Amino acid sequence: MVLSEFVGAIRRRWYLAVVGILLTGVLGWSASAFVAPSYTARGLVLMLPSKNAVGPGGNPFLGLGGLDLPARVVVAYYTSAPAQEAIAEVTPGAAVTVSMEESTRGPVIAIDVSADSEANAIEALNFVADSIPDTLGRLQDEVNARGNARLRSRPLALDETAAIDGSGPLRARIMAVVLGLAMTAVLVYAIDGIVLRRRLAREERAASLAAQDAAYDDEPDEDDRYDQDDRGDRGDDHVVQRLHG
């Protein structure tokens, strides 16, 4: 599609473009109205060293080094199918992502939840945060960690209210507007092409008929041909008379 042709089509069929833009606005509003916003909540859980690593009267925050790997093992468990199924049973439809909080450069586990309601988002967040100590304990049982050698965890920060995420309706509105404008442009260009082709066909037919009429007018009619033949016969008789005279 040449840009000049497209601009010409819009100029010639501006009324169609106006109708398409109005319908696009209605489509965009409808898309945002039918797409509900989601609710997000976030929590942080800190891994703590064992009592043996801290020692009597020691500060556990000074012994966080080396806990990054155990924290990643816990995170890996929540990406498994059994963990996701357990979360889905508690809050169906909630999307939960458990990952390392890389900005802290420490053994901090981040829990990000997205749900269709605030209650479901907070419920899913609390469920995962409460399950981390049990998961950590079960994983240590599997490697026979006992007593004061066991790692611990504690909530660092948990949202008590969920935030509204309006990106879903916004994306739906943008997609609807882009789709509506694209369809308007294509339809205007196609209709303009059809109208121009029909107009050209009518002009060609009119020119062809005019040429046929002109050719018909140039041909002599029956009376003219009779007069010409009669004059020719008279001329021949005159020649014969002169020859005999």
PDB file of N, CA and C in Angstrom, residues 178-230:
ATOM      1  N   VAL A 178      -5.944  -0.307  18.555  1.00  0.00           N
ATOM      2  CA  VAL A 178      -5.044  -0.604  17.426  1.00  0.00           C
ATOM      3  C   VAL A 178      -5.760  -1.464  16.387  1.00  0.00           C
ATOM      4  N   LEU A 179      -6.485  -2.475  16.853  1.00  0.00           N
ATOM      5  CA  LEU A 179      -7.216  -3.337  15.929  1.00  0.00           C
ATOM      6  C   LEU A 179      -8.300  -2.561  15.187  1.00  0.00           C
ATOM      7  N   GLY A 180      -9.027  -1.711  15.908  1.00  0.00           N
ATOM      8  CA  GLY A 180     -10.080  -0.934  15.266  1.00  0.00           C
ATOM      9  C   GLY A 180      -9.541   0.033  14.226  1.00  0.00           C
ATOM     10  N   LEU A 181      -8.448   0.725  14.532  1.00  0.00           N
ATOM     11  CA  LEU A 181      -7.863   1.653  13.561  1.00  0.00           C
ATOM     12  C   LEU A 181      -7.322   0.916  12.348  1.00  0.00           C
ATOM     13  N   ALA A 182      -6.712  -0.238  12.572  1.00  0.00           N
ATOM     14  CA  ALA A 182      -6.187  -1.013  11.443  1.00  0.00           C
ATOM     15  C   ALA A 182      -7.322  -1.488  10.538  1.00  0.00           C
ATOM     16  N   MET A 183      -8.400  -1.984  11.139  1.00  0.00           N
ATOM     17  CA  MET A 183      -9.531  -2.439  10.337  1.00  0.00           C
ATOM     18  C   MET A 183     -10.171  -1.269   9.588  1.00  0.00           C
ATOM     19  N   THR A 184     -10.250  -0.113  10.243  1.00  0.00           N
ATOM     20  CA  THR A 184     -10.803   1.072   9.577  1.00  0.00           C
ATOM     21  C   THR A 184      -9.969   1.456   8.365  1.00  0.00           C
ATOM     22  N   ALA A 185      -8.649   1.458   8.530  1.00  0.00           N
ATOM     23  CA  ALA A 185      -7.770   1.824   7.419  1.00  0.00           C
ATOM     24  C   ALA A 185      -7.907   0.848   6.258  1.00  0.00           C
ATOM     25  N   VAL A 186      -7.927  -0.440   6.566  1.00  0.00           N
ATOM     26  CA  VAL A 186      -8.030  -1.445   5.505  1.00  0.00           C
ATOM     27  C   VAL A 186      -9.367  -1.337   4.782  1.00  0.00           C
ATOM     28  N   LEU A 187     -10.458  -1.178   5.535  1.00  0.00           N
ATOM     29  CA  LEU A 187     -11.768  -1.099   4.916  1.00  0.00           C
ATOM     30  C   LEU A 187     -11.916   0.154   4.063  1.00  0.00           C
ATOM     31  N   VAL A 188     -11.437   1.292   4.569  1.00  0.00           N
ATOM     32  CA  VAL A 188     -11.519   2.533   3.790  1.00  0.00           C
ATOM     33  C   VAL A 188     -10.738   2.396   2.497  1.00  0.00           C
ATOM     34  N   TYR A 189      -9.532   1.854   2.576  1.00  0.00           N
ATOM     35  CA  TYR A 189      -8.710   1.685   1.380  1.00  0.00           C
ATOM     36  C   TYR A 189      -9.370   0.722   0.399  1.00  0.00           C
ATOM     37  N   ALA A 190      -9.955  -0.380   0.916  1.00  0.00           N
ATOM     38  CA  ALA A 190     -10.592  -1.365   0.032  1.00  0.00           C
ATOM     39  C   ALA A 190     -11.841  -0.787  -0.629  1.00  0.00           C
ATOM     40  N   ILE A 191     -12.672  -0.099   0.151  1.00  0.00           N
ATOM     41  CA  ILE A 191     -13.895   0.483  -0.417  1.00  0.00           C
ATOM     42  C   ILE A 191     -13.554   1.553  -1.443  1.00  0.00           C
ATOM     43  N   ASP A 192     -12.555   2.369  -1.148  1.00  0.00           N
ATOM     44  CA  ASP A 192     -12.148   3.394  -2.102  1.00  0.00           C
ATOM     45  C   ASP A 192     -11.669   2.753  -3.404  1.00  0.00           C
ATOM     46  N   GLY A 193     -10.923   1.657  -3.299  1.00  0.00           N
ATOM     47  CA  GLY A 193     -10.466   0.979  -4.504  1.00  0.00           C
ATOM     48  C   GLY A 193     -11.614   0.423  -5.325  1.00  0.00           C
ATOM     49  N   ILE A 194     -12.612  -0.149  -4.641  1.00  0.00           N
ATOM     50  CA  ILE A 194     -13.778  -0.691  -5.358  1.00  0.00           C
ATOM     51  C   ILE A 194     -14.537   0.415  -6.079  1.00  0.00           C
ATOM     52  N   VAL A 195     -14.747   1.542  -5.394  1.00  0.00           N
ATOM     53  CA  VAL A 195     -15.477   2.659  -6.003  1.00  0.00           C
ATOM     54  C   VAL A 195     -14.718   3.208  -7.206  1.00  0.00           C
ATOM     55  N   LEU A 196     -13.397   3.355  -7.069  1.00  0.00           N
ATOM     56  CA  LEU A 196     -12.608   3.882  -8.180  1.00  0.00           C
ATOM     57  C   LEU A 196     -12.620   2.930  -9.373  1.00  0.00           C
ATOM     58  N   ARG A 197     -12.533   1.633  -9.107  1.00  0.00           N
ATOM     59  CA  ARG A 197     -12.557   0.674 -10.217  1.00  0.00           C
ATOM     60  C   ARG A 197     -13.901   0.684 -10.930  1.00  0.00           C
ATOM     61  N   ARG A 198     -14.978   0.784 -10.172  1.00  0.00           N
ATOM     62  CA  ARG A 198     -16.298   0.849 -10.804  1.00  0.00           C
ATOM     63  C   ARG A 198     -16.456   2.127 -11.611  1.00  0.00           C
ATOM     64  N   ARG A 199     -15.961   3.235 -11.078  1.00  0.00           N
ATOM     65  CA  ARG A 199     -16.043   4.496 -11.814  1.00  0.00           C
ATOM     66  C   ARG A 199     -15.238   4.413 -13.100  1.00  0.00           C
ATOM     67  N   LEU A 200     -14.040   3.841 -13.032  1.00  0.00           N
ATOM     68  CA  LEU A 200     -13.220   3.696 -14.225  1.00  0.00           C
ATOM     69  C   LEU A 200     -13.899   2.803 -15.252  1.00  0.00           C
ATOM     70  N   ALA A 201     -14.548   1.728 -14.774  1.00  0.00           N
ATOM     71  CA  ALA A 201     -15.244   0.835 -15.706  1.00  0.00           C
ATOM     72  C   ALA A 201     -16.395   1.561 -16.388  1.00  0.00           C
ATOM     73  N   ARG A 202     -17.143   2.390 -15.635  1.00  0.00           N
ATOM     74  CA  ARG A 202     -18.235   3.147 -16.255  1.00  0.00           C
ATOM     75  C   ARG A 202     -17.702   4.131 -17.279  1.00  0.00           C
ATOM     76  N   GLU A 203     -16.606   4.808 -16.970  1.00  0.00           N
ATOM     77  CA  GLU A 203     -16.029   5.758 -17.918  1.00  0.00           C
ATOM     78  C   GLU A 203     -15.545   5.047 -19.178  1.00  0.00           C
ATOM     79  N   GLU A 204     -14.959   3.873 -19.017  1.00  0.00           N
ATOM     80  CA  GLU A 204     -14.497   3.143 -20.194  1.00  0.00           C
ATOM     81  C   GLU A 204     -15.676   2.689 -21.043  1.00  0.00           C
ATOM     82  N   ARG A 205     -16.758   2.239 -20.417  1.00  0.00           N
ATOM     83  CA  ARG A 205     -17.933   1.849 -21.191  1.00  0.00           C
ATOM     84  C   ARG A 205     -18.544   3.041 -21.914  1.00  0.00           C
ATOM     85  N   ALA A 206     -18.590   4.208 -21.205  1.00  0.00           N
ATOM     86  CA  ALA A 206     -19.139   5.401 -21.841  1.00  0.00           C
ATOM     87  C   ALA A 206     -18.276   5.823 -23.031  1.00  0.00           C
ATOM     88  N   ALA A 207     -16.957   5.757 -22.891  1.00  0.00           N
ATOM     89  CA  ALA A 207     -16.064   6.119 -23.990  1.00  0.00           C
ATOM     90  C   ALA A 207     -16.210   5.154 -25.160  1.00  0.00           C
ATOM     91  N   SER A 208     -16.384   3.868 -24.840  1.00  0.00           N
ATOM     92  CA  SER A 208     -16.559   2.883 -25.907  1.00  0.00           C
ATOM     93  C   SER A 208     -17.858   3.112 -26.672  1.00  0.00           C
ATOM     94  N   LEU A 209     -18.940   3.428 -25.922  1.00  0.00           N
ATOM     95  CA  LEU A 209     -20.213   3.706 -26.586  1.00  0.00           C
ATOM     96  C   LEU A 209     -20.134   4.970 -27.430  1.00  0.00           C
ATOM     97  N   ALA A 210     -19.439   5.988 -26.921  1.00  0.00           N
ATOM     98  CA  ALA A 210     -19.290   7.224 -27.686  1.00  0.00           C
ATOM     99  C   ALA A 210     -18.515   6.979 -28.968  1.00  0.00           C
ATOM    100  N   ALA A 211     -17.480   6.142 -28.904  1.00  0.00           N
ATOM    101  CA  ALA A 211     -16.704   5.835 -30.110  1.00  0.00           C
ATOM    102  C   ALA A 211     -17.547   5.066 -31.120  1.00  0.00           C
ATOM    103  N   GLN A 212     -18.369   4.152 -30.630  1.00  0.00           N
ATOM    104  CA  GLN A 212     -19.238   3.410 -31.539  1.00  0.00           C
ATOM    105  C   GLN A 212     -20.258   4.327 -32.203  1.00  0.00           C
ATOM    106  N   ASP A 213     -20.813   5.276 -31.434  1.00  0.00           N
ATOM    107  CA  ASP A 213     -21.769   6.224 -32.012  1.00  0.00           C
ATOM    108  C   ASP A 213     -21.106   7.093 -33.070  1.00  0.00           C
ATOM    109  N   ALA A 214     -19.891   7.536 -32.792  1.00  0.00           N
ATOM    110  CA  ALA A 214     -19.180   8.379 -33.755  1.00  0.00           C
ATOM    111  C   ALA A 214     -18.899   7.607 -35.043  1.00  0.00           C
ATOM    112  N   ALA A 215     -18.508   6.354 -34.897  1.00  0.00           N
ATOM    113  CA  ALA A 215     -18.244   5.547 -36.102  1.00  0.00           C
ATOM    114  C   ALA A 215     -19.524   5.311 -36.893  1.00  0.00           C
ATOM    115  N   TYR A 216     -20.627   5.131 -36.222  1.00  0.00           N
ATOM    116  CA  TYR A 216     -21.900   4.931 -36.904  1.00  0.00           C
ATOM    117  C   TYR A 216     -22.343   6.190 -37.629  1.00  0.00           C
ATOM    118  N   ASP A 217     -22.111   7.363 -37.019  1.00  0.00           N
ATOM    119  CA  ASP A 217     -22.476   8.619 -37.675  1.00  0.00           C
ATOM    120  C   ASP A 217     -21.649   8.877 -38.918  1.00  0.00           C
ATOM    121  N   ASP A 218     -20.393   8.426 -38.947  1.00  0.00           N
ATOM    122  CA  ASP A 218     -19.526   8.649 -40.105  1.00  0.00           C
ATOM    123  C   ASP A 218     -19.905   7.780 -41.294  1.00  0.00           C
ATOM    124  N   GLU A 219     -20.597   6.657 -41.086  1.00  0.00           N
ATOM    125  CA  GLU A 219     -20.971   5.788 -42.198  1.00  0.00           C
ATOM    126  C   GLU A 219     -22.147   6.394 -42.964  1.00  0.00           C
ATOM    127  N   PRO A 220     -22.170   6.376 -44.342  1.00  0.00           N
ATOM    128  CA  PRO A 220     -23.295   6.903 -45.127  1.00  0.00           C
ATOM    129  C   PRO A 220     -24.510   6.014 -44.982  1.00  0.00           C
ATOM    130  N   ASP A 221     -25.684   6.657 -44.975  1.00  0.00           N
ATOM    131  CA  ASP A 221     -26.905   5.877 -44.849  1.00  0.00           C
ATOM    132  C   ASP A 221     -27.335   5.355 -46.231  1.00  0.00           C
ATOM    133  N   GLU A 222     -28.493   4.656 -46.269  1.00  0.00           N
ATOM    134  CA  GLU A 222     -28.956   4.030 -47.510  1.00  0.00           C
ATOM    135  C   GLU A 222     -29.286   5.068 -48.592  1.00  0.00           C
ATOM    136  N   ASP A 223     -29.895   6.204 -48.232  1.00  0.00           N
ATOM    137  CA  ASP A 223     -30.239   7.245 -49.211  1.00  0.00           C
ATOM    138  C   ASP A 223     -29.001   7.832 -49.842  1.00  0.00           C
ATOM    139  N   ASP A 224     -27.964   8.076 -48.990  1.00  0.00           N
ATOM    140  CA  ASP A 224     -26.723   8.644 -49.535  1.00  0.00           C
ATOM    141  C   ASP A 224     -26.085   7.670 -50.514  1.00  0.00           C
ATOM    142  N   ARG A 225     -26.079   6.365 -50.147  1.00  0.00           N
ATOM    143  CA  ARG A 225     -25.476   5.394 -51.044  1.00  0.00           C
ATOM    144  C   ARG A 225     -26.278   5.296 -52.352  1.00  0.00           C
ATOM    145  N   TYR A 226     -27.628   5.425 -52.279  1.00  0.00           N
ATOM    146  CA  TYR A 226     -28.461   5.384 -53.489  1.00  0.00           C
ATOM    147  C   TYR A 226     -28.191   6.572 -54.393  1.00  0.00           C
ATOM    148  N   ASP A 227     -28.066   7.790 -53.798  1.00  0.00           N
ATOM    149  CA  ASP A 227     -27.761   8.978 -54.590  1.00  0.00           C
ATOM    150  C   ASP A 227     -26.406   8.839 -55.264  1.00  0.00           C
ATOM    151  N   GLN A 228     -25.432   8.300 -54.516  1.00  0.00           N
ATOM    152  CA  GLN A 228     -24.099   8.143 -55.088  1.00  0.00           C
ATOM    153  C   GLN A 228     -24.122   7.155 -56.246  1.00  0.00           C
ATOM    154  N   ASP A 229     -24.885   6.050 -56.069  1.00  0.00           N
ATOM    155  CA  ASP A 229     -24.967   5.064 -57.150  1.00  0.00           C
ATOM    156  C   ASP A 229     -25.694   5.648 -58.360  1.00  0.00           C
ATOM    157  N   ASP A 230     -26.774   6.453 -58.135  1.00  0.00           N
ATOM    158  CA  ASP A 230     -27.531   7.052 -59.232  1.00  0.00           C
ATOM    159  C   ASP A 230     -26.682   8.039 -60.016  1.00  0.00           C
TER     160      ASP A 230
END
